[in-house]
C-alpha atoms as a printed R data frame, in Angstrom:
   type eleno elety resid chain resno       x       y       z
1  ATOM     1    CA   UNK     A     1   1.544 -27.335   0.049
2  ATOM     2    CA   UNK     A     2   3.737 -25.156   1.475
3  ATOM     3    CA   UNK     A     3   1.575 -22.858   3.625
4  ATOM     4    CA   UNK     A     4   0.341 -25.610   5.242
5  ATOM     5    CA   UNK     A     5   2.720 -24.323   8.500
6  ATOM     6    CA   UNK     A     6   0.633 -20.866   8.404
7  ATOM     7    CA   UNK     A     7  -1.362 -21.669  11.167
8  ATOM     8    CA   UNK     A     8   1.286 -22.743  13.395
9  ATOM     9    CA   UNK     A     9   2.647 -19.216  13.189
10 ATOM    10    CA   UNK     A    10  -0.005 -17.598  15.080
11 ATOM    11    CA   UNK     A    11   0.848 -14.843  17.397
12 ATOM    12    CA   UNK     A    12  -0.914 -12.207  19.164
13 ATOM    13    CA   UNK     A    13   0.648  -9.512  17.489
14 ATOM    14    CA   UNK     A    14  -0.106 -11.424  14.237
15 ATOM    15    CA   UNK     A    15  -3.753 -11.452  15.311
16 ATOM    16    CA   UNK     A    16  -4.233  -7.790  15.285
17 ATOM    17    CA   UNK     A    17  -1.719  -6.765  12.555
18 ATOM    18    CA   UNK     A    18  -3.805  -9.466   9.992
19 ATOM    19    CA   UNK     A    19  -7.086  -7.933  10.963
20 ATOM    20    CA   UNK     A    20  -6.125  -4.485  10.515
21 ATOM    21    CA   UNK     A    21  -4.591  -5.336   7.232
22 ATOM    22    CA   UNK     A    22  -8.106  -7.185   6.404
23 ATOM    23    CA   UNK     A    23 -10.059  -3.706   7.106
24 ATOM    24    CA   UNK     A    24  -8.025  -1.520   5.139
25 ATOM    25    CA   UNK     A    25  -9.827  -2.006   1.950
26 ATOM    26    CA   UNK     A    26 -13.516  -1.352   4.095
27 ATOM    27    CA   UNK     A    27 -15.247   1.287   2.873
28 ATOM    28    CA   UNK     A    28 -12.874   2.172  -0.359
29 ATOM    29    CA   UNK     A    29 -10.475   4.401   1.558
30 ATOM    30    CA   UNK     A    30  -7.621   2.362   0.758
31 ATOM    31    CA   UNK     A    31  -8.515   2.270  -2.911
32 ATOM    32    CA   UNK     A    32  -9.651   6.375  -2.472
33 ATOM    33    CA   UNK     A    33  -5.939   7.170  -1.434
34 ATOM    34    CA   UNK     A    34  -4.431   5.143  -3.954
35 ATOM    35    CA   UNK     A    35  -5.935   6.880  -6.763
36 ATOM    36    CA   UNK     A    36  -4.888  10.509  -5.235
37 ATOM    37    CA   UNK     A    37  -1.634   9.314  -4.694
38 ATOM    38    CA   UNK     A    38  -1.472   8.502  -8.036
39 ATOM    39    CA   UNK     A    39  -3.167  11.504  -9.411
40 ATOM    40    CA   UNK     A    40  -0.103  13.560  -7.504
41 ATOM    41    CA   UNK     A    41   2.529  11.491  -8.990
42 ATOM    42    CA   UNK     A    42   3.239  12.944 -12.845
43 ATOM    43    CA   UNK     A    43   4.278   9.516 -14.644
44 ATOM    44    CA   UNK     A    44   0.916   7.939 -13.343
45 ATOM    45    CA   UNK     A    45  -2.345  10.614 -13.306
46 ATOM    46    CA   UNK     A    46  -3.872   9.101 -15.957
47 ATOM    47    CA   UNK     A    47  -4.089   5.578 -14.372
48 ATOM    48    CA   UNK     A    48  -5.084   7.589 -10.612
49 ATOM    49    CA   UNK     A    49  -7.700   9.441 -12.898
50 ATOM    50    CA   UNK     A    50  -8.942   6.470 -13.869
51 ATOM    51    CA   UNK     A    51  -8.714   4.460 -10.701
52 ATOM    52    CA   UNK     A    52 -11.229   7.011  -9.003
53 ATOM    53    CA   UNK     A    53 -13.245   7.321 -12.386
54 ATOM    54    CA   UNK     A    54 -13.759   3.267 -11.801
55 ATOM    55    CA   UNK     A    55 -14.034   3.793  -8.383
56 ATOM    56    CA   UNK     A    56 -17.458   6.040  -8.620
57 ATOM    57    CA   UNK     A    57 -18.969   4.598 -11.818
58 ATOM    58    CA   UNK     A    58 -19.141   1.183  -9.217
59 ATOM    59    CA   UNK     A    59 -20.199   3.695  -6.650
60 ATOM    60    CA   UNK     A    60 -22.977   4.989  -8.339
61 ATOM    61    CA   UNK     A    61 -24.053   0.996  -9.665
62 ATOM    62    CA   UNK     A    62 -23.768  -0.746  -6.671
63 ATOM    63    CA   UNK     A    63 -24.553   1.850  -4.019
64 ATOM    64    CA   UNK     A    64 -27.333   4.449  -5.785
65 ATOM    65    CA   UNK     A    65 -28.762   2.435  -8.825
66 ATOM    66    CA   UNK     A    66 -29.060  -1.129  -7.532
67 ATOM    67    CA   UNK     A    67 -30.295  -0.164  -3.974
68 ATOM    68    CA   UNK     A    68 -32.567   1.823  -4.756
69 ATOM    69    CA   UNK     A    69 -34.022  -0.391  -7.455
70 ATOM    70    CA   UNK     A    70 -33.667  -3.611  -6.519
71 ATOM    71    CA   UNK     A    71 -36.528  -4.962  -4.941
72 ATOM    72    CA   UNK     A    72 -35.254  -6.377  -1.726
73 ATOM    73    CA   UNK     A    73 -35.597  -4.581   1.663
74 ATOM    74    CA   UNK     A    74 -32.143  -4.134   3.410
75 ATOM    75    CA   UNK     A    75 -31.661  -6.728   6.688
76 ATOM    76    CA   UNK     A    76 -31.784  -5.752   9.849
């Protein structure tokens, strides 16, 4: 129980820093960035090559395959 106090420590600061740290894995940039960075670094390109590899194979699921297929129409 000890993050009970959490919401006690609310601030307004704390307010926008926690929602832009909630947004930065929107959209896959985050995850995008980390795989590039690790592509440049020498130690870890095969673990960035496979990051992005992982990356579009959900992509293409998710995004092409099941939309497209699946039989529900999108909400408004």
């Amino acid at each position: 129980m000890p993050f009970l106090h959490f919401p006690r420590m609310r601030t307004p600061l704390g307010d926008v820093l926690m929602v832009w740290i909630t947004h930065l894995g929107d959209g896959g940039i985050l995850w995008i960035l980390m795989g590039v960075l690790l592509l440049a670094k020498r130690g870890h390109r095969r673990t960035g090559a496979l990051v992005l590899a992982a990356l579009t194979i959900e992509f293409l699921i998710c995004n092409v395959s099941k939309k497209k297929y699946g039989c529900r129409t999108a909400p408004l």
